[in-house]
PDB file of C-alpha atoms in Angstrom:
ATOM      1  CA  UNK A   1      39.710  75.400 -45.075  1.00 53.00           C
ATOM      2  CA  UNK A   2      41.653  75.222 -41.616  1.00 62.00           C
ATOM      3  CA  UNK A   3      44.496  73.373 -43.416  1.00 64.00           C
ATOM      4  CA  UNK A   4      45.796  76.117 -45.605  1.00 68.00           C
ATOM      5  CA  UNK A   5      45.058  78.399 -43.286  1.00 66.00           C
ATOM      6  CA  UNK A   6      47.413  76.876 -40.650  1.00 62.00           C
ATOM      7  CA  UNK A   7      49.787  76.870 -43.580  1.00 64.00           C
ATOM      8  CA  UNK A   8      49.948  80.019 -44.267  1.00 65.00           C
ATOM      9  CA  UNK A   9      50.000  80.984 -40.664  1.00 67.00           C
ATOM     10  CA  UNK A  10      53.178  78.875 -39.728  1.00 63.00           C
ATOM     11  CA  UNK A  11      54.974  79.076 -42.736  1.00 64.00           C
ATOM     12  CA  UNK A  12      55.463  75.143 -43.309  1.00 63.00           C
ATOM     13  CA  UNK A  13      54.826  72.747 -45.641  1.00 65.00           C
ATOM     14  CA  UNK A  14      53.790  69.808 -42.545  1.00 64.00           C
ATOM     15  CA  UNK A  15      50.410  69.299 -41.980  1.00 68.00           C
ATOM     16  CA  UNK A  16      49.676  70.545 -38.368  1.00 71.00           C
ATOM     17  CA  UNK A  17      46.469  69.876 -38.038  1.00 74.00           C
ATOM     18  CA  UNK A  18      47.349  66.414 -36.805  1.00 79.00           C
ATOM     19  CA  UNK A  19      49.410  67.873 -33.563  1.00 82.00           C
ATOM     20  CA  UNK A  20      46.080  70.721 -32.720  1.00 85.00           C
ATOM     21  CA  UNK A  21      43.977  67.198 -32.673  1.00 88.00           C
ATOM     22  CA  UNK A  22      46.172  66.021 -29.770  1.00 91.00           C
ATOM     23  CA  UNK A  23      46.203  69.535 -28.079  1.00 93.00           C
ATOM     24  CA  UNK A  24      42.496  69.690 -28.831  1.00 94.00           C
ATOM     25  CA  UNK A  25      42.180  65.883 -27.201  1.00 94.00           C
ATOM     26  CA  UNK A  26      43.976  67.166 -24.039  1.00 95.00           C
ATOM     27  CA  UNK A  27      42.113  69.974 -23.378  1.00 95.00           C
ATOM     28  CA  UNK A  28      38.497  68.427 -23.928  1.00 96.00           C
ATOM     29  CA  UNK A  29      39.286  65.016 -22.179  1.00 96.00           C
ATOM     30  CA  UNK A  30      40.614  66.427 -18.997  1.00 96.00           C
ATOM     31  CA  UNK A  31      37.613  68.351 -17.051  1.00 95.00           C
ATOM     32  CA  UNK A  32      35.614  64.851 -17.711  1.00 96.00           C
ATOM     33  CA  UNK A  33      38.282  63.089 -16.407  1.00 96.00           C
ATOM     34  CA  UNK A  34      38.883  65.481 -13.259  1.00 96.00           C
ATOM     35  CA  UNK A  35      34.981  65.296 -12.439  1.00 95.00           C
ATOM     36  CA  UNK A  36      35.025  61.333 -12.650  1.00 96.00           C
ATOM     37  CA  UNK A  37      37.729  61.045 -10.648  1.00 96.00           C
ATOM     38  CA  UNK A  38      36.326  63.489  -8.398  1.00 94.00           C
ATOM     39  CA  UNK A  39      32.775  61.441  -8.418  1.00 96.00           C
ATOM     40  CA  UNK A  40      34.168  57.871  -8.275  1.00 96.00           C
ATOM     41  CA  UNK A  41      37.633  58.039  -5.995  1.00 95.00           C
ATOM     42  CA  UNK A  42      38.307  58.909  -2.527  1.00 94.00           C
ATOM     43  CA  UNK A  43      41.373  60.963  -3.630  1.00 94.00           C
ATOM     44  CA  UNK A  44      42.410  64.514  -2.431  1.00 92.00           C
ATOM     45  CA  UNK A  45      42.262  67.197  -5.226  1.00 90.00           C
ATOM     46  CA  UNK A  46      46.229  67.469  -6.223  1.00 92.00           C
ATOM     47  CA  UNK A  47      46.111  63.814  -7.056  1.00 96.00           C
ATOM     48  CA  UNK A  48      43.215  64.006  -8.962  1.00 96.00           C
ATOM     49  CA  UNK A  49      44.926  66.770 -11.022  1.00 96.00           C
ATOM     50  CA  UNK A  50      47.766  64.800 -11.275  1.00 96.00           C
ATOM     51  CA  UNK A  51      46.379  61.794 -12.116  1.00 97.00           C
ATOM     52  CA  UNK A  52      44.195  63.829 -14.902  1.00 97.00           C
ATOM     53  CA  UNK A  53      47.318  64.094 -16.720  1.00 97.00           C
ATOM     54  CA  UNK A  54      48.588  60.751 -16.174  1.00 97.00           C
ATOM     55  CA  UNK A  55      45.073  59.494 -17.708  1.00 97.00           C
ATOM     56  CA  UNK A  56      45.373  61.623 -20.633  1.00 97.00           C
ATOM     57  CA  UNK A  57      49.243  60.448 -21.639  1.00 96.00           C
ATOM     58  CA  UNK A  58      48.272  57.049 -21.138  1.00 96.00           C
ATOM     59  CA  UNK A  59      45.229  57.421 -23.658  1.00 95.00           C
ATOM     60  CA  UNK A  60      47.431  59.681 -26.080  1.00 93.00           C
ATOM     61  CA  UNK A  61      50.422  56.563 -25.878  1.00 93.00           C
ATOM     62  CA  UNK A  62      47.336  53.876 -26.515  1.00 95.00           C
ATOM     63  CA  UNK A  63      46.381  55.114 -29.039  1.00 90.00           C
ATOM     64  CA  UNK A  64      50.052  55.964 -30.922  1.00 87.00           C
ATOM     65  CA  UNK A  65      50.226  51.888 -30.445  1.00 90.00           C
ATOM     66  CA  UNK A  66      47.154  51.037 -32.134  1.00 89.00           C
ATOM     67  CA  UNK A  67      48.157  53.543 -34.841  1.00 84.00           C
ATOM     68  CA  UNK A  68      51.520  51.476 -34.882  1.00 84.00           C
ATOM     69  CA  UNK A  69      49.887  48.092 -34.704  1.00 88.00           C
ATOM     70  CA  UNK A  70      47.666  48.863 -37.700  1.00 84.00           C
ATOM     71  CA  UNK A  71      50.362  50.047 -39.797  1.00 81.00           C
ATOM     72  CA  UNK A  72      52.052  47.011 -38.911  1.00 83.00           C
ATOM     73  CA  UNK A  73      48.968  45.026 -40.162  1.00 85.00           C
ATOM     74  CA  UNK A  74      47.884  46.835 -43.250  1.00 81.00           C
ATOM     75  CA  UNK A  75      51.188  48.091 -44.105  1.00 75.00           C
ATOM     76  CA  UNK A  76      54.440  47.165 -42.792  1.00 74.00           C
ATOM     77  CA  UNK A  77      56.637  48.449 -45.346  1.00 74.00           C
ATOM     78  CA  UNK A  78      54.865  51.584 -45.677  1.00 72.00           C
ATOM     79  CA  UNK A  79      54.636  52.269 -41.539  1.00 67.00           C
ATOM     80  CA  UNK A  80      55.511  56.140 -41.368  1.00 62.00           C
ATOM     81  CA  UNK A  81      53.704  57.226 -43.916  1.00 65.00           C
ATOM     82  CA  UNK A  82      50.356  54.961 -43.263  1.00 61.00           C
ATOM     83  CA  UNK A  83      50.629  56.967 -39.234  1.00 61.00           C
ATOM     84  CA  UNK A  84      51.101  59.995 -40.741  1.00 62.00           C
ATOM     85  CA  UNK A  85      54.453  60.842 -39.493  1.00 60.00           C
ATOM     86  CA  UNK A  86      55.357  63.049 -42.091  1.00 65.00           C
ATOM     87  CA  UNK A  87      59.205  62.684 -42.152  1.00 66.00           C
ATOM     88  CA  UNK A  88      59.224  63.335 -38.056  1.00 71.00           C
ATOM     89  CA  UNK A  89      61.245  60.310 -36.566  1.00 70.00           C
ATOM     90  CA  UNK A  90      59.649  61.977 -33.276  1.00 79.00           C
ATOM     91  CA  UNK A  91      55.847  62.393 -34.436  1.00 78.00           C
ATOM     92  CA  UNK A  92      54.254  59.883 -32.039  1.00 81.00           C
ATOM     93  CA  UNK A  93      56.387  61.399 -28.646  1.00 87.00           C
ATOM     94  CA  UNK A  94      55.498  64.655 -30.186  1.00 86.00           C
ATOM     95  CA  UNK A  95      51.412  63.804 -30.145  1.00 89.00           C
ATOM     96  CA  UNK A  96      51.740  62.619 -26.736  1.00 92.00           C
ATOM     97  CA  UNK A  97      53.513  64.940 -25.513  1.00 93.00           C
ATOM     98  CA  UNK A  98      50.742  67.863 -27.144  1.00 93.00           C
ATOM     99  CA  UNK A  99      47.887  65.634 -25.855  1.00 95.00           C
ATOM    100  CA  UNK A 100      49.768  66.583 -22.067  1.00 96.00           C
ATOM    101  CA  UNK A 101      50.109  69.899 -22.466  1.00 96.00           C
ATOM    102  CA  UNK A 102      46.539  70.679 -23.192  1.00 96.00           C
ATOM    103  CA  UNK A 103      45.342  68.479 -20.436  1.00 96.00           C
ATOM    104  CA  UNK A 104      47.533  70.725 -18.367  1.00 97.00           C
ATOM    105  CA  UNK A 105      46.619  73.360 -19.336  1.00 97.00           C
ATOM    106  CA  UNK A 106      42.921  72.258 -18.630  1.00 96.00           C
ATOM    107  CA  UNK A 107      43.825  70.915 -14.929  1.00 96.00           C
ATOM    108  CA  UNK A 108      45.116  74.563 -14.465  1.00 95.00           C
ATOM    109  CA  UNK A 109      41.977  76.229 -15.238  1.00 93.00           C
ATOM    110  CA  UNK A 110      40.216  73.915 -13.344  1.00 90.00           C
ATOM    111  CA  UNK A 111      42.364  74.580 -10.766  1.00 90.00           C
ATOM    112  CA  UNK A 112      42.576  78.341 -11.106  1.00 89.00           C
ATOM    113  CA  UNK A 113      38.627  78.416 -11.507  1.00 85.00           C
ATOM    114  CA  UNK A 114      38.137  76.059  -8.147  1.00 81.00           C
ATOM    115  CA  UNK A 115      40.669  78.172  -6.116  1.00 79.00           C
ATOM    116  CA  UNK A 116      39.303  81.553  -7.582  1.00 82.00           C
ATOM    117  CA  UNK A 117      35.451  80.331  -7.073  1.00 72.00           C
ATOM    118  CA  UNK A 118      35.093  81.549 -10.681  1.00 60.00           C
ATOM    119  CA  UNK A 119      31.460  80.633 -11.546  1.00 59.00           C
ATOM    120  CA  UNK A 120      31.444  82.505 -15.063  1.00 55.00           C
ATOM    121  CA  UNK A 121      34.040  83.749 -17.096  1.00 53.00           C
ATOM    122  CA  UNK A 122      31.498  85.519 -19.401  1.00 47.00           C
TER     123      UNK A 122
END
């Protein structure tokens, strides 16, 4: 159901639900990542933030490369459409570049939340 829905919403015939799974990825995997790095390094808070996001792109570019060695493997002369690309020469920058933004986005909340003492936004 969330398909047609973001259909109709954005006017387009491309499938978008691919691009809010890397957003989605982003967002979710950061905090983890923020609180292991708090729990298992020695290192000062802006560099945890930062490397948060650094984390996060590198997991977002792994796994465009497995999706581009298994296309290779199954299917090398149907590559962009086995990875989903959908006629977007730029689809895998594009997925890593979404899976950034929402970690972020995240690492600014955190932020915001930790500077703020914010103990419940409800």
């Amino acid at each position: 159901w969330f398909d047609p829905w973001l259909h109709r919403l954005l006017g387009e015939e491309r499938d978008y639900f691919d691009r809010l799974v890397h957003l989605s990825f982003g967002l979710l995997c950061a905090y983890p990542i923020v609180e292991g790095l708090r729990s298992w390094t020695n290192l000062g808070r802006r560099w945890i933030y930062v490397m948060t996001c650094v984390i996060v792109l590198a997991m977002g570019a792994f796994y465009e490369l497995i999706e581009m060695w298994v296309a290779n493997i199954v299917a090398p002369e149907m590559g962009t459409l086995f990875v989903g690309a959908q006629g977007d020469p730029w689809d895998a920058q594009h997925d890593m570049a979404l899976a950034l933004y929402g970690a972020i986005i995240a690492v600014c909340v955190t932020a915001w939340r930790k500077r703020t003492k914010v103990k419940d936004l409800l």
